[in-house]
Short mmCIF file of C-alpha atoms and ligand atoms in Angstrom, two decimals:
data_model
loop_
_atom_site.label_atom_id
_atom_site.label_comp_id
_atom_site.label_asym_id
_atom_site.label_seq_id
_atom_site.Cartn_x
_atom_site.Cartn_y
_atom_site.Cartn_z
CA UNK A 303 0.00 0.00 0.00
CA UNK A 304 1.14 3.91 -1.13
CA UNK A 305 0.69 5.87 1.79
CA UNK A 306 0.04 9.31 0.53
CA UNK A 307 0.52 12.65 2.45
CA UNK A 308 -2.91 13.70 4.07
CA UNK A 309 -4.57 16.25 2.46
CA UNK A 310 -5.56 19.51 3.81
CA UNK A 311 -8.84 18.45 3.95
CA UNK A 312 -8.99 17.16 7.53
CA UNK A 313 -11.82 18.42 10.28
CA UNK A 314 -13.42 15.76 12.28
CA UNK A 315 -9.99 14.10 12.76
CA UNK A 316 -8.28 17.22 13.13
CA UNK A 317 -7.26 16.31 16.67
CA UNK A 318 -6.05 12.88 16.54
CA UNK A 319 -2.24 11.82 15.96
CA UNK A 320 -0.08 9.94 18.76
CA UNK A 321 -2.22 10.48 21.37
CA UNK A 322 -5.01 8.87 19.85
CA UNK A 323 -2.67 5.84 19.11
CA UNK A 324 -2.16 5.13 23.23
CA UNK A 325 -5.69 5.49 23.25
CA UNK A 326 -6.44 2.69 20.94
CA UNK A 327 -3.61 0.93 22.24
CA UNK A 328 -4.53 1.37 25.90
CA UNK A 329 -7.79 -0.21 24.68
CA UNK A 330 -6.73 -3.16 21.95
CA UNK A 331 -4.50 -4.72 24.78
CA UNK A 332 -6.79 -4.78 27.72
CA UNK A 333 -9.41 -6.02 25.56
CA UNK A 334 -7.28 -8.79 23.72
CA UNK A 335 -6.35 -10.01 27.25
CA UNK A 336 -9.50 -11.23 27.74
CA UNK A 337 -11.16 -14.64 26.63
CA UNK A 338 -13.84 -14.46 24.36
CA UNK A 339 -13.42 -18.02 22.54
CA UNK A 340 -16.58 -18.92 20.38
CA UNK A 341 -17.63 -22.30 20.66
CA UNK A 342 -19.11 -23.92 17.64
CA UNK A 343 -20.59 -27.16 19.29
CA UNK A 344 -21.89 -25.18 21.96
CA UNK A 345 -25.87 -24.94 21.71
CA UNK A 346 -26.27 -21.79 23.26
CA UNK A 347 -26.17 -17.95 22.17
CA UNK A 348 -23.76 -16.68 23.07
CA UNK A 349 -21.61 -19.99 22.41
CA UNK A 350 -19.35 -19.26 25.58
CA UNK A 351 -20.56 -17.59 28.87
CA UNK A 352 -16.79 -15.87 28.26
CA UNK A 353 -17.84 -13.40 26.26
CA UNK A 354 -20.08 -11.63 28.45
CA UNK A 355 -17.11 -10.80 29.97
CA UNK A 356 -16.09 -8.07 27.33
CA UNK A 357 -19.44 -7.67 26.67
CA UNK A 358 -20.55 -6.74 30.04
CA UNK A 359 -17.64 -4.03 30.11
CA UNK A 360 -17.50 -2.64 26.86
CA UNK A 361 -21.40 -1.75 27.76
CA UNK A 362 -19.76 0.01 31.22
CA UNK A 363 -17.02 1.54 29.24
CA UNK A 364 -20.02 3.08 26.64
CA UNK A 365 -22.13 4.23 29.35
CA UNK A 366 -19.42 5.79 30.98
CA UNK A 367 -18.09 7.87 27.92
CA UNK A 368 -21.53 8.86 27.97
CA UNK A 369 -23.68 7.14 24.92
CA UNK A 370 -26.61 6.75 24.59
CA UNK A 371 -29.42 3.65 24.93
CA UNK A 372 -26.45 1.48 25.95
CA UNK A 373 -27.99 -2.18 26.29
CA UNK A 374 -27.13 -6.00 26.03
CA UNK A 375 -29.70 -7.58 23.80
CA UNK A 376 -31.00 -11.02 25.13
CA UNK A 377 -29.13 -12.87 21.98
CA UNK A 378 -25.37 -10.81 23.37
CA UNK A 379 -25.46 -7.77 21.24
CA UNK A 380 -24.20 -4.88 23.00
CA UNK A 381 -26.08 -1.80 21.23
CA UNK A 382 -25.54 2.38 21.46
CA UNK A 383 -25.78 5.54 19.95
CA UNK A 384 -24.01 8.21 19.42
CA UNK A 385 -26.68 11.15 19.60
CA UNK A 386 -26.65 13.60 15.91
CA UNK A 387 -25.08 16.42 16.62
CA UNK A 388 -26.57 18.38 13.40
CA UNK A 389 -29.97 19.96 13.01
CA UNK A 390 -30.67 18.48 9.60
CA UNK A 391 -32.21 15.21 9.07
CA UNK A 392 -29.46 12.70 8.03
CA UNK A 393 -28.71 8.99 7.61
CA UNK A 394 -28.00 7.05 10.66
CA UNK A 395 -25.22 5.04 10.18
CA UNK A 396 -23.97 1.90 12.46
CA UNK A 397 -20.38 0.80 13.48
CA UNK A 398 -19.76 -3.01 14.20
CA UNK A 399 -17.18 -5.42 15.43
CA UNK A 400 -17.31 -8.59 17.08
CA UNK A 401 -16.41 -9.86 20.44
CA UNK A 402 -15.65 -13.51 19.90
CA UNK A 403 -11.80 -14.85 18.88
CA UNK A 404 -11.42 -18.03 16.30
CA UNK A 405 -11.92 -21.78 18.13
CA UNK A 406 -8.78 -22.21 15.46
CA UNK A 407 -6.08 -21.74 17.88
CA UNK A 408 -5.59 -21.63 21.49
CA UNK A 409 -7.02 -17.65 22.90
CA UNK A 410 -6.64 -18.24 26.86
CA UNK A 411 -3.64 -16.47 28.10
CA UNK A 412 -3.30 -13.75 25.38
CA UNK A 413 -0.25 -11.72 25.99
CA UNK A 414 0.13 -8.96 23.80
CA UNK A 415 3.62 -7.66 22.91
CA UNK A 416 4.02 -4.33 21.70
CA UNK A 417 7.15 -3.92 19.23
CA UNK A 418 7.73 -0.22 19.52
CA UNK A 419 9.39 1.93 16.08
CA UNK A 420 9.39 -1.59 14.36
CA UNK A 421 12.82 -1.58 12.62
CA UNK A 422 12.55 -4.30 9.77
CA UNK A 423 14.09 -7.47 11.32
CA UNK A 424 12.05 -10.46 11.94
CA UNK A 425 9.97 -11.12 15.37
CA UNK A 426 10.66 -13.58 18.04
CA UNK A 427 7.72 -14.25 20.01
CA UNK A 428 9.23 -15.19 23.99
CA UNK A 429 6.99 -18.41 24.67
CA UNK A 430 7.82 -20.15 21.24
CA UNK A 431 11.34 -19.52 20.23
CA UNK A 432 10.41 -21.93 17.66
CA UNK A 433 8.18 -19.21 15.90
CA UNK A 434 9.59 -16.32 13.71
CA UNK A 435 7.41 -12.97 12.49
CA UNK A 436 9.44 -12.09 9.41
CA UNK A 437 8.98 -9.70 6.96
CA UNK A 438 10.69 -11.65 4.38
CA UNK A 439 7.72 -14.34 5.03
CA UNK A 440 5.19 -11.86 5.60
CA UNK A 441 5.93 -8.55 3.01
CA UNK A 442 3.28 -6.56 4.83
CA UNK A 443 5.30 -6.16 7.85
CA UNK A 444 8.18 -5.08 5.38
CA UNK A 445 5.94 -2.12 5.16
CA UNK A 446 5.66 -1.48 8.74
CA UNK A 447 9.42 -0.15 9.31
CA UNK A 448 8.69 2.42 12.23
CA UNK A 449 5.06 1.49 13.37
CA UNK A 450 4.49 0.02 16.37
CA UNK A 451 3.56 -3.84 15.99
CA UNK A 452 1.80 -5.68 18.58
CA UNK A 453 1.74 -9.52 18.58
CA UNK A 454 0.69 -12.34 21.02
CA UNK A 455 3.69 -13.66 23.54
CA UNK A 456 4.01 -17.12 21.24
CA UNK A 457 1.22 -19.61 22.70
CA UNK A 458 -1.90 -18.03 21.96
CA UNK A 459 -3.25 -15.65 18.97
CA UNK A 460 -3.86 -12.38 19.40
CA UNK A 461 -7.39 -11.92 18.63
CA UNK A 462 -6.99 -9.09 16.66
CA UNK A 463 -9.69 -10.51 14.97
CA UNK A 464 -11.78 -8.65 15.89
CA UNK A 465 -10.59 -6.89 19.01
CA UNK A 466 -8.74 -4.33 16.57
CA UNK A 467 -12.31 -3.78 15.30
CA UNK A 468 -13.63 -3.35 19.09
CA UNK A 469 -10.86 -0.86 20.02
CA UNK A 470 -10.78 0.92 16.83
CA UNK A 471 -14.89 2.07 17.19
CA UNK A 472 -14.71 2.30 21.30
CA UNK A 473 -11.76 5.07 20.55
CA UNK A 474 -13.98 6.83 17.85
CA UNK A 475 -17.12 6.42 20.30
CA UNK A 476 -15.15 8.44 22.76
CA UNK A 477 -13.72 11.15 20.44
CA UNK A 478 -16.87 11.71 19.24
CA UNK A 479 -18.56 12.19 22.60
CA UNK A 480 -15.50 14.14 23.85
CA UNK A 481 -15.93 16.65 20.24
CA UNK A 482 -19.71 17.47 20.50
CA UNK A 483 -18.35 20.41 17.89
CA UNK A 484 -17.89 17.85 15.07
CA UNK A 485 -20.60 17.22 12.26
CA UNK A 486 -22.41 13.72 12.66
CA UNK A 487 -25.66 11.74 12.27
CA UNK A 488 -27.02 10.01 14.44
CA UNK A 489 -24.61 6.74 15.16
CA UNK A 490 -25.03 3.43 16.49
CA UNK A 491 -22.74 0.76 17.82
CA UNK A 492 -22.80 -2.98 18.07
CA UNK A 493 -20.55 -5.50 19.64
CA UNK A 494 -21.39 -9.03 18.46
CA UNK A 495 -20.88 -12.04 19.60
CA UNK A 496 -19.63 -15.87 17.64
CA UNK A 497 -19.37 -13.85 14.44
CA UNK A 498 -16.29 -16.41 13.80
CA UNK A 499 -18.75 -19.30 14.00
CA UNK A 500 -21.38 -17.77 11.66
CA UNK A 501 -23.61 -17.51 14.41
CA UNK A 502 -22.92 -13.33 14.60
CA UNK A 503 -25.99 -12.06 13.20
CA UNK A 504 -29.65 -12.69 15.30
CA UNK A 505 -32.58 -11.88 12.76
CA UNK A 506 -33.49 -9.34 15.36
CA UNK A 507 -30.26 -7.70 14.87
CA UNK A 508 -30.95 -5.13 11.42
CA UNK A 509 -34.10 -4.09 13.43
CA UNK A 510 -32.69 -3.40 16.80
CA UNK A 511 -29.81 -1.50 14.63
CA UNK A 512 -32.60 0.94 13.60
CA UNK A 513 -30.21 1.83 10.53
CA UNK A 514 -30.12 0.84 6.71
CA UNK A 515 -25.87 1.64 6.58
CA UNK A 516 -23.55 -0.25 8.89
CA UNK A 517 -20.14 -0.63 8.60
CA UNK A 518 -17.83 -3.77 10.21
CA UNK A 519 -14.70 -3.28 11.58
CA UNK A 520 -13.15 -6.65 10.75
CA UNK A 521 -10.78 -6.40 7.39
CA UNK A 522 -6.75 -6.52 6.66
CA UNK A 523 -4.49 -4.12 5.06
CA UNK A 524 -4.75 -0.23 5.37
CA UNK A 525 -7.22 1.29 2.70
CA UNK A 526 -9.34 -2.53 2.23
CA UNK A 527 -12.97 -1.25 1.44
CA UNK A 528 -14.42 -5.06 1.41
CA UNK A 529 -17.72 -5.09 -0.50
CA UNK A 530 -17.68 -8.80 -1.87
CA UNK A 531 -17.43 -11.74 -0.19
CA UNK A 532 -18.43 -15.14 -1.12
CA UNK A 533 -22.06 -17.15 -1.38
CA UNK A 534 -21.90 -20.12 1.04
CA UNK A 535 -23.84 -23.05 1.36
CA UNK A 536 -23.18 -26.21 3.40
CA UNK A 537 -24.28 -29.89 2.23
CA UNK A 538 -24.38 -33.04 4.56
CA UNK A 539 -24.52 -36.09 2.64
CA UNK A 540 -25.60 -39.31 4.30
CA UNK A 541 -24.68 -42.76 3.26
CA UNK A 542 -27.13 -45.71 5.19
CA UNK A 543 -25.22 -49.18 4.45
CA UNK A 544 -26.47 -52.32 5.29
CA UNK A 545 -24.87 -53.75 8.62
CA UNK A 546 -24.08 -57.31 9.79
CA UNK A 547 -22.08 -59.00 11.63
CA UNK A 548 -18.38 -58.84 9.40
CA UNK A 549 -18.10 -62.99 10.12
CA UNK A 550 -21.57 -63.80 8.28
CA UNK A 551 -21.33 -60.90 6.02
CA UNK A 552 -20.25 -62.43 2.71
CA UNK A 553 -22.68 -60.79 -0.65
CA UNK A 554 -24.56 -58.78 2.61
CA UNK A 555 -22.98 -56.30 3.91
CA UNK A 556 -23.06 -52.91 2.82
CA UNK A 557 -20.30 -50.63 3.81
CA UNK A 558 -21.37 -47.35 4.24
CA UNK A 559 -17.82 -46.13 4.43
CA UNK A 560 -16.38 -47.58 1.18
CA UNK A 561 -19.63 -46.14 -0.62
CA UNK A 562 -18.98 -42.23 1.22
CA UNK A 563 -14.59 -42.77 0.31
CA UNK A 564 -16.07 -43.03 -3.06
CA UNK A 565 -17.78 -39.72 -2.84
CA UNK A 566 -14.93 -38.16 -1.65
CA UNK A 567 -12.29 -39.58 -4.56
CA UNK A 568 -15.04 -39.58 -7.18
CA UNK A 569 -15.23 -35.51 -6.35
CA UNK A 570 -12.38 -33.39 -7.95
CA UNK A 571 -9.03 -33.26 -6.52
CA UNK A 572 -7.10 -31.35 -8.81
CA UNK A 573 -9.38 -28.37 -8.96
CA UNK A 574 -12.07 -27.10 -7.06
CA UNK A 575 -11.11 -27.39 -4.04
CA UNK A 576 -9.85 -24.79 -1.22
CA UNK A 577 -5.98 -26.26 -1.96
CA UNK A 578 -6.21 -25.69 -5.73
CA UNK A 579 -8.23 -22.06 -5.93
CA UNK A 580 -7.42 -18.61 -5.12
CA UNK A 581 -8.84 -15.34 -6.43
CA UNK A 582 -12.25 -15.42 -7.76
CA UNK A 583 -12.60 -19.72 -8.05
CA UNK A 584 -15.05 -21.38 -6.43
CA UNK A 585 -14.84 -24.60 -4.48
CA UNK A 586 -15.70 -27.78 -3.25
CA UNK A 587 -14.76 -29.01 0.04
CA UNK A 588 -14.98 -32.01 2.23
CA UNK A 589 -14.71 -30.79 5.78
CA UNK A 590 -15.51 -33.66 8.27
CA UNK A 591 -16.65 -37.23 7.62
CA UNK A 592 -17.72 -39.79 10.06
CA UNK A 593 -19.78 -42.69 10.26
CA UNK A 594 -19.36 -46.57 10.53
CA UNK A 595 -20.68 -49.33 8.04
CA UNK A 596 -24.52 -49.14 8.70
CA UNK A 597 -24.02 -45.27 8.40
CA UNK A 598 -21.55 -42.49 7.57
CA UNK A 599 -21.61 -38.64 6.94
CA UNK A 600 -19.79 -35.72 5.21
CA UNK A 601 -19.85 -32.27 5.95
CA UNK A 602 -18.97 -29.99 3.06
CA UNK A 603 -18.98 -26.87 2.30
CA UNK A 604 -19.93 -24.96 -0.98
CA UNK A 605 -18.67 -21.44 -2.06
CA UNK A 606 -18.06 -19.03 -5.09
CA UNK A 607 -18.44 -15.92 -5.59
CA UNK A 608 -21.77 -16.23 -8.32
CA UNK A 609 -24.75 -18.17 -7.67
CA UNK A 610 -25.34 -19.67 -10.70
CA UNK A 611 -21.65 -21.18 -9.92
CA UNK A 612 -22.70 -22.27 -6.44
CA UNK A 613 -25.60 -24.23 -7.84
CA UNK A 614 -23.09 -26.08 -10.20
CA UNK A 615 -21.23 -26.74 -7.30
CA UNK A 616 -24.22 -28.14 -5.70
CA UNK A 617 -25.28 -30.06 -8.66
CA UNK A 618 -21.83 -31.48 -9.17
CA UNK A 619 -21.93 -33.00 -5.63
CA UNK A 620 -25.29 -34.55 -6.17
CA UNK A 621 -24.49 -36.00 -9.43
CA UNK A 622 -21.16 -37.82 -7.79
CA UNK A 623 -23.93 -38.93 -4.71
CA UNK A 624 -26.67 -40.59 -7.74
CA UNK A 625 -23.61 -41.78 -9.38
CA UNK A 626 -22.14 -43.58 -6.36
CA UNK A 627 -25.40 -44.55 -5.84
CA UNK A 628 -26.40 -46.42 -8.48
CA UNK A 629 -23.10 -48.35 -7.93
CA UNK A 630 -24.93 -49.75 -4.81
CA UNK A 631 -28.74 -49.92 -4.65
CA UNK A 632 -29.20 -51.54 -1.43
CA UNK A 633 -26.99 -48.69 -0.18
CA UNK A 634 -29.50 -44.70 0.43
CA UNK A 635 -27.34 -41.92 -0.13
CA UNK A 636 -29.07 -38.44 0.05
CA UNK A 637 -27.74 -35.33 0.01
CA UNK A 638 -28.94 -31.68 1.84
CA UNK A 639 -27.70 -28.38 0.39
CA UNK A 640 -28.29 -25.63 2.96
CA UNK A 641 -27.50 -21.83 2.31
CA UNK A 642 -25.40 -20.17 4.50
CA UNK A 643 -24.68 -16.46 3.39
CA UNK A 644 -24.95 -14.56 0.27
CA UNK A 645 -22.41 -12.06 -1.49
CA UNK A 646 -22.93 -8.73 -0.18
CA UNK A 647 -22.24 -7.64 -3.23
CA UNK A 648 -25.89 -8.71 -5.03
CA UNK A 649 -27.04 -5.80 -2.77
CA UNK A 650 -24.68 -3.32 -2.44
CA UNK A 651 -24.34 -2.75 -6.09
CA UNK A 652 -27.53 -1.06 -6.30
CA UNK A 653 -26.47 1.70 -4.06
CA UNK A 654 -22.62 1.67 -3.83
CA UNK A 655 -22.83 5.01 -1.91
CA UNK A 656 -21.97 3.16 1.44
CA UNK A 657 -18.64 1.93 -0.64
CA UNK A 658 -17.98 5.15 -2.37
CA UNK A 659 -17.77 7.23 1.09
CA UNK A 660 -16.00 5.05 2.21
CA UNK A 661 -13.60 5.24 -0.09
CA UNK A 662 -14.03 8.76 -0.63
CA UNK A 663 -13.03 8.67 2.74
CA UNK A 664 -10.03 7.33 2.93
CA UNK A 665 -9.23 9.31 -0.07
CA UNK A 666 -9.12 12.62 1.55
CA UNK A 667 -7.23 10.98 4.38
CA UNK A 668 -4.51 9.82 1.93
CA UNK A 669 -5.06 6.47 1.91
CA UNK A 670 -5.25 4.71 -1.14
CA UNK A 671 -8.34 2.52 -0.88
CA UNK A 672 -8.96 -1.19 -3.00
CA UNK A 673 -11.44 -3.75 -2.79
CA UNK A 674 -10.38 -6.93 -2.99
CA UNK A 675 -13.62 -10.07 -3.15
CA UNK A 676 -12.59 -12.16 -0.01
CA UNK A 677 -13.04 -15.32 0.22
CA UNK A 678 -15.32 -15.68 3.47
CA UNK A 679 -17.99 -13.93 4.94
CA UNK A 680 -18.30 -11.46 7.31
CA UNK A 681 -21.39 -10.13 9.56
CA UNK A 682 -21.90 -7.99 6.72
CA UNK A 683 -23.02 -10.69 4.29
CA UNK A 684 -25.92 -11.72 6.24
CA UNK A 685 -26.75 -7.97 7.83
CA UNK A 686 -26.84 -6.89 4.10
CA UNK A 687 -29.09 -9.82 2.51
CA UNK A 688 -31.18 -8.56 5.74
CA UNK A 689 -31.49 -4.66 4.60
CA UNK A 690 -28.77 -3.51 6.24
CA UNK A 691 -26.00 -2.39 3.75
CA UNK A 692 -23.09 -3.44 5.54
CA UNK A 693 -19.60 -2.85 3.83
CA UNK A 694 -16.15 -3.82 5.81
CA UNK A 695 -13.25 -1.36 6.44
CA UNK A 696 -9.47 -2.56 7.67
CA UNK A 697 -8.03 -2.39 11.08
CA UNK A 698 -4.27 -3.53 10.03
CA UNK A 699 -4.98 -7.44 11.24
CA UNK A 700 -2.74 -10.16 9.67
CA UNK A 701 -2.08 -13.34 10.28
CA UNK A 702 -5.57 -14.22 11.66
CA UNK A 703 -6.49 -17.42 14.16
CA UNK A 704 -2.85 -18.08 14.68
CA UNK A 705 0.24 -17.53 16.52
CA UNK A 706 1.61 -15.55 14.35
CA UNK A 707 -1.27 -13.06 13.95
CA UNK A 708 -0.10 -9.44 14.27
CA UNK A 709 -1.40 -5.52 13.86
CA UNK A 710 -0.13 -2.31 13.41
CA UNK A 711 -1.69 -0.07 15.69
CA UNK A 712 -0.56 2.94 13.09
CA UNK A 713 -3.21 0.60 10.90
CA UNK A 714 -6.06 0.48 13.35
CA UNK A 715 -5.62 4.77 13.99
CA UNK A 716 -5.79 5.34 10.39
CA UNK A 717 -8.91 2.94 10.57
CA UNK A 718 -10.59 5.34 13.28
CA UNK A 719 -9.89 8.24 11.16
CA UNK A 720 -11.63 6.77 8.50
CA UNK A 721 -14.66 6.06 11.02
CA UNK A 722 -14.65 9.84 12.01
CA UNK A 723 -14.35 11.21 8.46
CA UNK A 724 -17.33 8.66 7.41
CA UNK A 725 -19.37 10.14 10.25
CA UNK A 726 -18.71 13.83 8.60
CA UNK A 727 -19.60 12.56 4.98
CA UNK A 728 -22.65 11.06 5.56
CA UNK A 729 -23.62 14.37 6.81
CA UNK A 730 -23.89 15.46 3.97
CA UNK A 731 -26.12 12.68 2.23
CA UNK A 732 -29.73 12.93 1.18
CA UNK A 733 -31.93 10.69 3.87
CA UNK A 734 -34.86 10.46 0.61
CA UNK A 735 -31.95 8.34 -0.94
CA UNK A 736 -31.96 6.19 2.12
CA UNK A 737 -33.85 3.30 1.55
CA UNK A 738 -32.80 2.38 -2.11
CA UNK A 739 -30.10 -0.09 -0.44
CA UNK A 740 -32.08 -1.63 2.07
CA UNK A 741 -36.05 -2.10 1.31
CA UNK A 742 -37.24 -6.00 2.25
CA UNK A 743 -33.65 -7.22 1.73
CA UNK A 744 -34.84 -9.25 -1.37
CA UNK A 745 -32.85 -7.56 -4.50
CA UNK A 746 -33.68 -9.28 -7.97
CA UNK A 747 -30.94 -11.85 -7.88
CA UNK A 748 -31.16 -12.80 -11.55
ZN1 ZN B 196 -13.27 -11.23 12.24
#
């Protein structure tokens, strides 16, 4: 990324700099300290009774900076707004970030290092000499030559995912209250919970947001304005064999877990899958299996970035199930395609005004903004195939659900700068204009 020099054009962020950088510091390590592990087995919502813990105090930390209609929702959401502080009628707009850190990799014990004026070499992380941060490995950090870095101790990730996100909107929360002299909307703010489990978004959540604009807090590198991510759906497939006892079982038995290997090879290998795509490809992938003879599962799951090239996927799978199938006819195989989340992009690009200011932006902050498709979802996905128009904006995390995950907190200020500006642009938009994006959440999809 080309950082440009600022340009003059800089009000509601007129006071920030290096003391706004301790702030979000101050914040992003006692937050990451704290474990908020989602669960995905778990039944309940939240997943973990852990997360409460932020919860509960990022909803004492709001009310005490003085927001408004702080509350915890009865599915974890902590909501609030940041009262308009303009006499015109303008476009609420909502900040979000979630809670919960990755099952992926072990989050109790998070001990966050800050590497102060970062001076190019690699990383050593004290609990793990084993483990090296290098920017020869990782050319982002190349980039990072006199920020300061922050990384977990070696034994735990960081969480940065998404506590960058958390830190990054508490810090613009604050400045906001603190600079009642700034032009802004009216502004609300939600924490979520087991967004890393795809369990982020209640279908109460776009109404209790009481806004049609919302932006997450949860991308990468410094300018990312994420508006596509990918469709998902999920497919079990179940295979019922025909058991008996292996010593009488000659011309009887029907192995359930031959007939669901065969699935598996009979899929491709060589393309199609997570291993052999990158950019805008699609894929295929077998995720858990399970079973014994009488019965045995998979778990896959299905994504690209266009429908009609999700549904092939889908199709492919079934025709490799009827085919493997009629191999066996005393065998049942079904299969159950499921959706999971839609491209936000279907949506968005009938009203790419939530994009373009935020772009715009970090434009007039001198940061060069791009939007690369990613391939996952975010909250956003499902908030915007629910109304709300939900594009994502970086906070500087790399290296996600790992050991070696890291952030620049130079990243996550420039983030809240681009917060504050977005609060001043939308100022300025027409509220008639409002509801184009949003409506019944049901675009024509084509
Ligand atoms: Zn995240």
């Amino acid at each position: 990324m080309i950082r440009q020099p600022a340009s003059a054009i800089r009000t509601n962020v007129a006071n920030m700099g290096p003391q706004f950088d301790r702030e979000i510091e101050e914040r992003f390590v006692r937050y990451a300290r704290i474990d908020t592990q989602s669960d995905e087995k778990s039944a309940t919502s939240p997943s973990t009774e852990k997360q409460y813990d932020l919860l509960n105090l990022l909803a004492t930390e709001l009310k005490s900076i003085g927001a408004h209609d702080v509350m915890l929702t009865h599915y974890g959401v902590v909501l609030a707004t940041l009262p308009s502080t303009v006499k015109t009628d303008v476009p609420t707009i909502a900040f979000l970030a979630h809670v919960d850190t990755a099952p992926a990799f072990n989050g109790t014990g998070v001990k966050p290092i800050v590497h102060r004026k970062y001076d190019g070499r690699d990383l050593l992380l004290p609990d793990d000499p084993d483990l090296i941060l290098s920017p020869k490995q990782f050319p982002y950090l190349a980039e990072k030559v006199g920020e300061d870095i922050i990384t977990a101790s070696g034994t735990t990730l960081l969480g940065a995912d998404d506590k960058a996100g958390v830190a990054i909107i508490m810090a613009v929360a604050q400045h906001l209250l603190q600079n009642p002299e700034l032009p802004h909307g009216p502004i609300r703010i939600a924490f979520t919970p087991d967004e890393e489990i795809g369990r982020g978004v209640h279908t109460n959540l776009p109404s209790d947001l009481q806004t049609q604009v919302a932006y997450t807090l949860d991308g990468a590198e410094l300018g990312e304005v994420v508006y596509e991510t990918f469709s998902a759906d999920k497919a079990v497939v179940r295979v019922q064999g025909v058991s008996i006892h292996p010593g009488q079982a000659k011309d009887k038995l029907v192995n359930a877990l031959h007939l669901a290997a065969k699935i598996v090879d009979t899929l491709p290998h060589v393309t199609l899958t997570p291993e052999t795509t990158t950019g805008r490809q699609g894929f295929i992938h077998c995720y858990e299996m399970s079973g014994t003879p009488a019965a045995a599962e998979l778990s896959f799951i299905l994504r690209d970035f266009e429908l009609d090239a999700l549904r092939a996927h889908g199709e492919l799978l079934q025709q490799v199930c009827t085919a493997v199938q009629a191999t066996e006819p005393r065998a049942r195989i079904t299969s159950t395609i499921t959706p999971q989340y839609r491209n936000m992009r279907y949506w968005l690009e009938n009203d790419m005004r939530a994009v373009e200011l935020a772009r715009e932006a970090c434009r007039q902050l001198g940061i060069e903004s791009f939007s690369p498709p990613i391939r996952g979802g975010t909250d956003g996905s499902r908030l915007t195939e629910m109304g709300v128009a939900t594009p994502n904006i970086f906070t500087g995390m790399q290296n996600i659900h790992g050991p070696l995950e890291w952030i620049s907190l130079q990243d996550m200020s420039r983030a809240a700068e681009v917060c504050i500006k977005l609060t001043e642009l939308w100022t300025s938009a027409k509220k008639s204009a409002e509801a184009k994006t949003a409506g019944n959440g049901k675009p024509a999809l084509g």
